[in-house]
Amino acid sequence: MNTVLRTEKKYLLTIEEFLKYSAFLENYMIQDSHNGTHGYCIRSLYFDSVYDRDFYEKEDGVEMRRKIRLRIYDPKADFAMLEIKQKEGNSQLKRSLRISREDAVRMTEGYYDGLLKYPEPLAAECYGILQMYVYRPKTIVQYNRKAFVAKENKIRVTFDNNIIANEASSELFSEQLFMYPVLDKFQVILEVKYNGFLLSYIQDLLQIVDKNQLSVSKYCLARQQSYSS
């Protein structure tokens, strides 16, 4: 099981700003090993209560809130990452657990008993939340990410674009999903994730883009888009 506690800042950029700032960061930070030439793909299935508890808590700015999701990086993968993100003050606590493809598929169908065979406490905690609050698969969100890491203190800077979603299907591993756009394809979300302090060159970058800071999650963006359609 992996646990990360960090502060997260989000900003909305144009594609031109993305190209400019990512080129700048290449001079100072290490590229994520999964980047390749154009970054890498992330696909997440978000769960929420039958009354969209997590969505509305985020919309209403509730201080203590959470999201539960399954995440994959390739529809052909034989595993998924079960993740729970909790907001604690100004910080985000993310805990994750690798589960088998078989158990992940069962979760996409609304059956969570497969989590009970994992010895990690996170599995039992997620099972309890999913059952107690009647969580169901809600939305698949997919995007392309280019990521950078600062070796000094593990600052992580990511650029996410081509954000698309699907609320008609929960088939996380499908290679034939129809997806609708969440943002304009020329818009990019910059996320800066850190624990402790920011290095000066990243502080300088944030001062430039600060006017575009976001507070909304990709899950909420996808749900808002579906409501407005």
XYZ file of N, CA and C in Angstrom:
687
model
N 0.845 -1.191 0.000
C 0.000 0.000 0.000
C 0.880 1.240 0.000
N 0.478 2.252 -0.746
C 1.233 3.486 -0.844
C 0.423 4.636 -0.246
N 1.081 5.484 0.574
C 0.428 6.623 1.207
C 1.214 7.880 0.903
N 0.502 8.931 0.449
C 1.142 10.205 0.122
C 0.317 11.329 0.722
N 0.969 12.207 1.505
C 0.324 13.402 2.041
C 0.990 14.618 1.415
N 0.205 15.464 0.760
C 0.809 16.580 0.045
C -0.203 17.692 -0.174
N 0.317 18.867 -0.507
C -0.497 20.001 -0.919
C -0.598 19.989 -2.435
N -1.768 20.304 -2.968
C -1.966 20.310 -4.413
C -2.495 21.666 -4.860
N -1.920 22.195 -5.914
C -2.396 23.422 -6.549
C -2.692 23.116 -8.011
N -3.789 23.681 -8.527
C -4.202 23.412 -9.902
C -4.399 24.726 -10.650
N -4.037 24.711 -11.933
C -4.141 25.905 -12.761
C -4.604 25.508 -14.161
N -5.326 26.403 -14.810
C -5.788 26.170 -16.172
C -4.889 26.933 -17.137
N -4.322 26.205 -18.105
C -3.399 26.779 -19.075
C -3.931 26.624 -20.492
N -3.377 27.410 -21.391
C -3.584 27.185 -22.816
C -2.556 26.172 -23.296
N -2.763 25.622 -24.484
C -1.801 24.660 -25.020
C -0.448 25.325 -25.263
N -0.469 26.606 -25.631
C 0.785 27.332 -25.845
C 1.555 27.483 -24.540
N 0.841 27.772 -23.445
C 1.502 27.885 -22.143
C 2.056 26.535 -21.700
N 1.306 25.479 -21.951
C 1.791 24.132 -21.620
C 3.120 23.838 -22.310
N 3.187 24.107 -23.604
C 4.425 23.839 -24.347
C 5.574 24.686 -23.821
N 5.287 25.923 -23.488
C 6.313 26.833 -22.981
C 6.825 26.389 -21.607
N 5.905 26.107 -20.684
C 6.303 25.792 -19.313
C 6.908 24.399 -19.191
N 6.404 23.446 -19.978
C 6.997 22.103 -19.919
C 8.416 22.119 -20.473
N 8.648 22.915 -21.516
C 10.010 23.056 -22.048
C 10.925 23.682 -21.006
N 10.391 24.653 -20.247
C 11.166 25.293 -19.181
C 11.531 24.283 -18.099
N 10.572 23.452 -17.680
C 10.816 22.503 -16.601
C 11.787 21.399 -16.995
N 11.876 21.103 -18.279
C 12.820 20.080 -18.737
C 14.264 20.434 -18.387
N 14.523 21.721 -18.155
C 15.869 22.153 -17.807
C 16.189 21.974 -16.328
N 15.146 21.741 -15.509
C 15.348 21.714 -14.061
C 14.891 20.423 -13.382
N 13.921 19.730 -13.985
C 13.319 18.580 -13.321
C 13.538 17.307 -14.128
N 13.298 16.183 -13.486
C 13.410 14.877 -14.133
C 12.055 14.504 -14.727
N 12.036 14.039 -15.938
C 10.784 13.585 -16.529
C 10.370 12.258 -15.910
N 9.064 12.100 -15.698
C 8.539 10.824 -15.220
C 8.971 9.719 -16.184
N 9.332 8.576 -15.629
C 9.838 7.480 -16.460
C 8.800 6.946 -17.430
N 7.521 7.238 -17.196
C 6.452 6.756 -18.073
C 6.105 7.754 -19.181
N 6.731 8.918 -19.193
C 6.329 9.977 -20.110
C 6.347 9.581 -21.578
N 7.424 8.956 -22.021
C 7.553 8.730 -23.453
C 7.668 10.057 -24.179
N 7.301 10.081 -25.444
C 7.404 11.308 -26.233
C 6.289 12.295 -25.912
N 5.095 11.788 -25.695
C 3.937 12.662 -25.522
C 3.249 12.475 -24.174
N 3.924 11.909 -23.204
C 3.295 11.663 -21.917
C 2.689 10.272 -21.853
N 1.731 10.073 -20.970
C 1.108 8.759 -20.823
C -0.368 8.930 -20.488
N -1.128 7.872 -20.725
C -2.581 7.919 -20.558
C -2.990 7.441 -19.163
N -3.951 8.127 -18.561
C -4.537 7.739 -17.280
C -6.043 7.614 -17.470
N -6.612 6.537 -16.948
C -8.064 6.358 -16.975
C -8.529 5.989 -15.571
N -9.515 6.723 -15.058
C -10.020 6.486 -13.702
C -11.530 6.308 -13.725
N -11.992 5.365 -12.928
C -13.425 5.189 -12.693
C -13.721 5.677 -11.277
N -14.581 6.692 -11.164
C -14.933 7.262 -9.869
C -16.217 6.641 -9.343
N -16.239 6.403 -8.046
C -17.423 5.885 -7.366
C -18.029 7.011 -6.526
N -19.354 6.994 -6.390
C -20.023 7.973 -5.548
C -21.308 7.342 -5.028
N -21.889 7.969 -4.015
C -23.128 7.439 -3.443
C -24.276 7.611 -4.442
N -25.373 6.962 -4.164
C -26.522 7.066 -5.065
C -27.023 8.500 -5.150
N -26.734 9.313 -4.129
C -27.149 10.719 -4.125
C -25.972 11.663 -4.402
N -24.890 11.108 -4.970
C -23.727 11.913 -5.371
C -23.145 12.710 -4.194
N -22.986 12.048 -3.084
C -22.471 12.688 -1.868
C -21.122 13.369 -2.079
N -20.172 12.662 -2.678
C -18.825 13.215 -2.842
C -18.822 14.398 -3.809
N -19.608 14.301 -4.866
C -19.690 15.390 -5.841
C -20.201 16.662 -5.180
N -21.298 16.557 -4.436
C -21.892 17.750 -3.842
C -21.061 18.289 -2.687
N -20.350 17.421 -1.962
C -19.462 17.910 -0.905
C -18.327 18.728 -1.501
N -17.819 18.301 -2.644
C -16.788 19.076 -3.326
C -17.357 20.393 -3.833
N -18.523 20.345 -4.441
C -19.159 21.551 -4.958
C -19.447 22.553 -3.837
N -19.817 22.046 -2.654
C -20.175 22.914 -1.531
C -18.970 23.327 -0.695
N -17.793 22.807 -1.033
C -16.586 23.190 -0.317
C -16.475 22.606 1.076
N -17.058 21.431 1.294
C -16.947 20.767 2.598
C -15.476 20.500 2.909
N -15.047 20.843 4.119
C -13.625 20.801 4.466
C -13.050 19.381 4.438
N -13.750 18.430 5.045
C -13.289 17.049 5.084
C -14.109 16.237 4.081
N -13.474 15.791 3.031
C -14.197 15.046 1.999
C -13.257 14.038 1.358
N -13.807 13.209 0.463
C -13.003 12.137 -0.114
C -13.491 11.801 -1.516
N -12.660 11.048 -2.218
C -13.025 10.440 -3.504
C -12.455 9.028 -3.518
N -13.215 8.096 -4.063
C -12.740 6.722 -4.248
C -12.753 6.430 -5.737
N -11.659 5.847 -6.231
C -11.576 5.574 -7.664
C -10.721 4.340 -7.931
N -10.917 3.776 -9.106
C -10.018 2.773 -9.676
C -9.249 3.438 -10.800
N -7.952 3.184 -10.887
C -7.138 3.836 -11.909
C -6.321 2.806 -12.675
N -6.294 2.954 -14.005
C -5.442 2.111 -14.844
C -4.679 3.002 -15.816
N -3.647 2.417 -16.399
C -2.832 3.133 -17.366
C -2.856 2.466 -18.738
N -3.522 1.327 -18.813
C -3.628 0.578 -20.066
C -4.816 -0.367 -19.947
N -5.781 -0.310 -20.872
C -6.933 -1.216 -20.801
C -6.544 -2.695 -20.816
N -5.339 -3.006 -21.282
C -4.899 -4.400 -21.322
C -4.231 -4.836 -20.013
N -4.105 -3.934 -19.051
C -3.399 -4.224 -17.806
C -4.102 -5.338 -17.020
N -3.314 -6.079 -16.248
C -3.880 -7.153 -15.431
C -4.116 -6.713 -13.990
N -4.090 -5.403 -13.741
C -4.334 -4.886 -12.399
C -4.913 -3.479 -12.497
N -5.407 -2.986 -11.383
C -5.845 -1.591 -11.259
C -5.401 -1.094 -9.890
N -5.320 0.227 -9.760
C -4.996 0.831 -8.481
C -6.285 1.328 -7.834
N -6.584 0.794 -6.657
C -7.695 1.297 -5.854
C -7.170 2.464 -5.039
N -7.778 3.639 -5.184
C -7.258 4.836 -4.528
C -8.375 5.567 -3.785
N -8.010 6.112 -2.631
C -8.911 6.990 -1.898
C -8.155 8.276 -1.597
N -8.748 9.406 -1.977
C -8.153 10.714 -1.717
C -9.023 11.441 -0.703
N -8.388 11.959 0.330
C -9.102 12.681 1.376
C -8.485 14.052 1.561
N -9.330 15.063 1.639
C -8.849 16.419 1.900
C -8.758 16.622 3.394
N -7.589 17.043 3.864
C -7.370 17.307 5.285
C -6.735 18.681 5.410
N -7.555 19.700 5.691
C -7.045 21.065 5.739
C -6.585 21.491 4.363
N -5.339 21.953 4.283
C -4.785 22.367 3.001
C -4.104 21.221 2.267
N -4.102 20.039 2.862
C -3.374 18.904 2.288
C -4.330 17.842 1.757
N -3.790 17.039 0.842
C -4.512 15.899 0.294
C -3.787 14.629 0.704
N -4.517 13.696 1.293
C -3.964 12.393 1.638
C -4.436 11.386 0.604
N -3.492 10.789 -0.117
C -3.846 9.771 -1.111
C -3.248 8.441 -0.694
N -4.124 7.432 -0.616
C -3.681 6.073 -0.322
C -4.103 5.160 -1.466
N -3.248 4.257 -1.833
C -3.547 3.410 -2.987
C -3.126 1.970 -2.736
N -3.809 1.077 -3.412
C -3.575 -0.362 -3.270
C -3.757 -1.023 -4.624
N -2.814 -1.843 -5.001
C -2.920 -2.587 -6.265
C -3.837 -3.792 -6.071
N -4.847 -3.912 -6.940
C -5.748 -5.059 -6.887
C -5.772 -5.726 -8.263
N -6.226 -6.962 -8.301
C -6.229 -7.720 -9.552
C -7.269 -7.176 -10.524
N -7.060 -7.453 -11.789
C -8.032 -7.058 -12.819
C -9.394 -7.691 -12.522
N -9.399 -8.935 -12.109
C -10.654 -9.630 -11.818
C -11.444 -8.905 -10.729
N -10.778 -8.520 -9.649
C -11.474 -7.824 -8.569
C -11.899 -6.421 -8.996
N -11.080 -5.777 -9.820
C -11.433 -4.448 -10.321
C -12.683 -4.524 -11.205
N -12.748 -5.522 -12.069
C -13.928 -5.690 -12.933
C -15.173 -5.909 -12.084
N -15.037 -6.718 -11.022
C -16.169 -6.923 -10.116
C -16.630 -5.600 -9.500
N -15.681 -4.741 -9.170
C -16.043 -3.442 -8.604
C -16.773 -2.576 -9.618
N -16.365 -2.652 -10.889
C -17.047 -1.868 -11.921
C -18.492 -2.333 -12.106
N -18.791 -3.540 -11.652
C -20.137 -4.086 -11.747
C -20.934 -3.875 -10.461
N -20.294 -3.216 -9.479
C -20.988 -2.906 -8.227
C -20.842 -3.945 -7.143
N -19.893 -4.878 -7.299
C -19.665 -5.920 -6.293
C -18.287 -5.696 -5.660
N -18.276 -5.509 -4.334
C -17.046 -5.088 -3.669
C -16.469 -6.139 -2.716
N -17.086 -7.316 -2.672
C -16.645 -8.341 -1.725
C -15.228 -8.832 -2.000
N -14.727 -8.674 -3.231
C -13.359 -9.093 -3.539
C -12.317 -8.353 -2.718
N -12.661 -7.169 -2.209
C -11.713 -6.396 -1.407
C -11.424 -7.066 -0.070
N -12.319 -7.931 0.388
C -12.174 -8.521 1.713
C -11.021 -9.518 1.794
N -10.515 -9.962 0.662
C -9.412 -10.927 0.709
C -8.043 -10.269 0.812
N -7.999 -8.920 0.695
C -6.719 -8.219 0.787
C -6.424 -7.893 2.253
N -5.205 -8.155 2.716
C -4.883 -7.937 4.136
C -4.692 -6.470 4.509
N -4.472 -5.603 3.521
C -4.218 -4.195 3.816
C -5.472 -3.518 4.374
N -5.341 -2.696 5.426
C -6.503 -2.009 6.033
C -7.271 -1.139 5.042
N -6.587 -0.599 4.027
C -7.258 0.253 3.052
C -8.374 -0.498 2.338
N -8.158 -1.768 2.050
C -9.172 -2.557 1.344
C -10.447 -2.662 2.173
N -10.305 -2.960 3.461
C -11.475 -3.071 4.343
C -12.148 -1.720 4.523
N -11.366 -0.658 4.610
C -11.934 0.684 4.764
C -12.770 1.064 3.548
N -12.221 0.833 2.350
C -12.961 1.151 1.130
C -14.224 0.306 1.026
N -14.111 -0.967 1.371
C -15.280 -1.844 1.328
C -16.384 -1.300 2.233
N -16.007 -0.877 3.447
C -16.989 -0.357 4.382
C -17.675 0.896 3.861
N -16.900 1.816 3.282
C -17.476 3.057 2.743
C -18.401 2.757 1.566
N -17.924 1.919 0.657
C -18.699 1.599 -0.537
C -20.032 0.950 -0.186
N -20.019 0.077 0.826
C -21.251 -0.617 1.221
C -22.156 0.283 2.068
N -21.569 0.975 3.045
C -22.374 1.760 3.984
C -23.125 2.888 3.301
N -22.448 3.566 2.367
C -23.056 4.723 1.714
C -23.605 4.404 0.322
N -23.702 3.122 0.008
C -24.283 2.645 -1.251
C -23.606 3.336 -2.440
N -22.306 3.177 -2.523
C -21.551 3.740 -3.647
C -21.760 2.894 -4.892
N -21.751 3.582 -6.024
C -21.866 2.926 -7.313
C -20.872 3.546 -8.289
N -20.449 2.796 -9.310
C -19.590 3.402 -10.349
C -20.345 4.550 -11.008
N -19.676 5.703 -11.177
C -20.357 6.883 -11.685
C -19.803 7.388 -13.007
N -18.509 7.630 -13.048
C -17.935 8.334 -14.193
C -16.528 7.833 -14.485
N -16.240 7.596 -15.748
C -14.871 7.308 -16.188
C -14.285 8.595 -16.752
N -13.100 8.939 -16.293
C -12.377 10.116 -16.787
C -11.025 9.657 -17.321
N -10.680 10.143 -18.506
C -9.406 9.759 -19.130
C -8.692 11.016 -19.629
N -7.372 11.010 -19.547
C -6.600 12.157 -20.028
C -5.158 11.740 -20.283
N -4.460 12.614 -20.960
C -3.040 12.403 -21.221
C -2.234 13.275 -20.259
N -1.189 12.693 -19.660
C -0.402 13.401 -18.648
C 1.077 13.428 -19.010
N 1.681 14.589 -18.836
C 3.133 14.718 -18.886
C 3.578 15.165 -17.511
N 4.512 14.438 -16.909
C 4.857 14.666 -15.508
C 6.347 14.898 -15.328
N 6.650 15.743 -14.332
C 8.028 16.043 -13.958
C 8.175 15.883 -12.446
N 9.377 15.477 -12.017
C 9.647 15.259 -10.603
C 10.928 15.987 -10.224
N 10.917 16.654 -9.064
C 12.135 17.274 -8.527
C 12.750 16.295 -7.534
N 13.957 15.842 -7.806
C 14.583 14.829 -6.960
C 14.897 15.344 -5.564
N 15.013 16.694 -5.407
C 15.409 17.247 -4.114
C 14.381 16.950 -3.021
N 13.099 17.159 -3.316
C 12.077 16.924 -2.281
C 10.789 16.335 -2.857
N 10.904 15.654 -3.986
C 9.795 14.899 -4.573
C 8.603 15.770 -4.969
N 8.877 17.019 -5.316
C 7.826 17.843 -5.910
C 7.430 17.203 -7.234
N 6.134 17.178 -7.506
C 5.643 16.583 -8.749
C 4.806 17.631 -9.490
N 5.151 17.863 -10.748
C 4.433 18.816 -11.593
C 3.877 18.045 -12.781
N 2.565 18.165 -12.999
C 1.937 17.417 -14.089
C 1.124 18.349 -14.980
N 1.077 17.991 -16.267
C 0.262 18.697 -17.256
C -0.716 17.686 -17.843
N -2.010 17.935 -17.680
C -3.039 17.006 -18.156
C -3.863 17.665 -19.259
N -3.978 16.981 -20.388
C -4.783 17.510 -21.492
C -5.577 16.403 -22.156
N -6.410 16.795 -23.115
C -7.326 15.872 -23.784
C -8.151 15.113 -22.737
N -8.811 15.867 -21.864
C -9.600 15.284 -20.776
C -10.983 14.929 -21.314
N -11.301 13.650 -21.259
C -12.561 13.140 -21.791
C -13.211 12.237 -20.745
N -14.510 11.972 -20.898
C -15.220 11.208 -19.876
C -16.339 10.382 -20.485
N -16.873 9.471 -19.659
C -17.998 8.631 -20.051
C -18.814 8.325 -18.796
N -20.119 8.600 -18.854
C -20.997 8.270 -17.736
C -22.003 7.177 -18.105
N -21.939 6.715 -19.341
C -22.891 5.712 -19.802
C -22.416 4.293 -19.533
N -21.121 4.124 -19.274
C -20.550 2.795 -19.080
C -19.550 2.832 -17.935
N -19.459 1.744 -17.197
C -18.455 1.617 -16.142
C -17.374 0.594 -16.518
N -17.289 0.261 -17.814
C -16.335 -0.760 -18.269
C -14.940 -0.141 -18.373
N -14.267 -0.084 -17.239
C -12.970 0.581 -17.126
C -11.936 0.029 -18.103
N -11.985 -1.262 -18.369
C -10.963 -1.903 -19.196
C -11.351 -1.976 -20.676
N -12.481 -1.393 -21.034
C -12.933 -1.457 -22.421
C -11.996 -0.661 -23.332
N -11.750 -1.205 -24.519
C -10.953 -0.501 -25.525
C -11.840 0.200 -26.548
N -13.169 0.176 -26.325
C -14.112 0.765 -27.275
C -15.042 1.772 -26.601
N -14.558 2.512 -25.626
C -15.403 3.460 -24.908
C -15.656 4.715 -25.739
N -16.915 5.150 -25.774
C -17.236 6.452 -26.358
C -17.061 7.500 -25.270
N -16.263 8.537 -25.526
C -15.954 9.542 -24.518
C -16.331 10.932 -25.027
N -16.865 11.761 -24.158
C -17.181 13.147 -24.515
C -16.120 14.080 -23.923
N -15.851 15.217 -24.553
C -14.821 16.130 -24.041
C -15.283 16.837 -22.767
N -14.378 16.955 -21.816
C -14.651 17.658 -20.563
C -14.179 19.106 -20.653
N -13.030 19.310 -21.268
C -12.493 20.642 -21.513
C -12.177 20.777 -22.993
N -12.042 22.009 -23.446
C -11.559 22.260 -24.794
C -10.208 21.567 -24.971
N -9.983 20.975 -26.119
C -8.754 20.205 -26.334
C -7.502 21.073 -26.291
N -7.671 22.393 -26.357
C -6.519 23.294 -26.283
C -6.305 23.844 -24.867
N -7.034 23.308 -23.890
C -6.826 23.682 -22.498
C -6.099 22.567 -21.757
N -5.256 22.947 -20.824
C -4.411 22.005 -20.092
C -4.497 22.328 -18.607
N -4.588 21.300 -17.765
C -4.570 21.508 -16.318
C -3.164 21.238 -15.791
N -2.598 22.246 -15.169
C -1.309 22.118 -14.495
C -1.573 21.818 -13.026
N -0.925 20.771 -12.498
C -1.027 20.454 -11.079
C 0.377 20.431 -10.480
N 0.519 21.090 -9.342
C 1.774 21.083 -8.593
C 1.489 20.412 -7.256
N 2.218 19.337 -6.972
C 1.975 18.532 -5.764
C 3.266 18.493 -4.955
N 3.161 18.898 -3.700
C 4.379 18.989 -2.905
C 4.067 18.797 -1.428
N 5.096 18.479 -0.668
C 4.985 18.333 0.774
C 6.136 19.110 1.396
N 5.822 20.232 2.041
C 6.881 21.052 2.625
C 6.997 22.368 1.890
N 8.066 22.535 1.123
C 8.321 23.809 0.460
C 8.470 23.617 -1.041
N 8.263 24.704 -1.770
C 8.452 24.702 -3.214
C 9.796 25.324 -3.556
N 10.475 24.760 -4.532
C 11.721 25.333 -4.995
C 11.442 26.656 -5.719
N 12.434 27.535 -5.730
C 12.222 28.914 -6.195
C 11.741 28.974 -7.640
N 12.279 28.129 -8.514
C 11.883 28.222 -9.919
C 10.437 27.782 -10.121
N 9.914 26.904 -9.251
C 8.501 26.526 -9.338
C 7.635 27.638 -8.753
N 8.088 28.278 -7.692
C 7.372 29.432 -7.152
C 7.248 30.531 -8.211
N 8.326 30.775 -8.947
C 8.293 31.788 -10.004
C 7.270 31.417 -11.073
N 7.222 30.132 -11.417
C 6.261 29.674 -12.422
C 4.831 29.899 -11.944
N 4.555 29.591 -10.685
C 3.200 29.721 -10.159
C 2.757 31.174 -10.067
N 3.692 32.067 -9.838
C 3.330 33.478 -9.809
C 2.825 33.951 -11.173
N 3.341 33.348 -12.219
C 2.925 33.711 -13.573
C 1.503 33.230 -13.855
N 1.171 32.022 -13.400
C -0.112 31.410 -13.760
C -1.159 31.526 -12.653
N -0.842 32.215 -11.554
C -1.707 32.205 -10.376
C -3.128 32.690 -10.662
N -3.299 33.576 -11.622
C -4.631 34.106 -11.898
C -5.588 33.038 -12.403
N -5.064 31.897 -12.833
C -5.893 30.831 -13.387
C -6.060 29.647 -12.436
N -5.832 29.854 -11.117
C -5.886 28.723 -10.197
C -7.284 28.119 -10.151
N -7.324 26.775 -10.115
C -8.583 26.034 -10.088
C -8.790 25.387 -8.728
N -10.045 25.130 -8.396
C -10.340 24.388 -7.171
C -11.170 23.142 -7.461
N -11.520 22.945 -8.711
C -12.424 21.851 -9.076
C -11.626 20.624 -9.514
N -12.167 19.444 -9.239
C -11.521 18.195 -9.628
C -11.967 17.766 -11.021
N -11.209 16.861 -11.629
C -11.593 16.350 -12.954
C -12.912 15.591 -12.868
N -13.132 14.893 -11.765
C -14.406 14.193 -11.581
C -15.571 15.182 -11.610
N -15.439 16.271 -10.874
C -16.514 17.268 -10.842
C -16.680 17.950 -12.193
N -15.573 18.237 -12.873
C -15.659 18.817 -14.211
C -16.454 17.912 -15.147
N -16.194 16.607 -15.059
C -16.900 15.657 -15.918
C -18.384 15.617 -15.584
N -18.721 15.623 -14.286
C -20.127 15.589 -13.896
C -20.847 16.882 -14.290
N -20.156 18.017 -14.126
C -20.753 19.294 -14.533
C -21.029 19.322 -16.028
N -20.112 18.768 -16.807
C -20.273 18.751 -18.257
C -21.471 17.909 -18.647
N -21.650 16.777 -17.973
C -22.785 15.913 -18.298
C -24.107 16.562 -17.901
N -24.114 17.308 -16.778
C -25.331 17.987 -16.350
C -25.735 19.098 -17.316
N -24.724 19.748 -17.923
C -25.009 20.878 -18.817
C -25.318 20.438 -20.242
N -25.084 19.173 -20.549
C -25.297 18.690 -21.916
C -26.786 18.508 -22.213
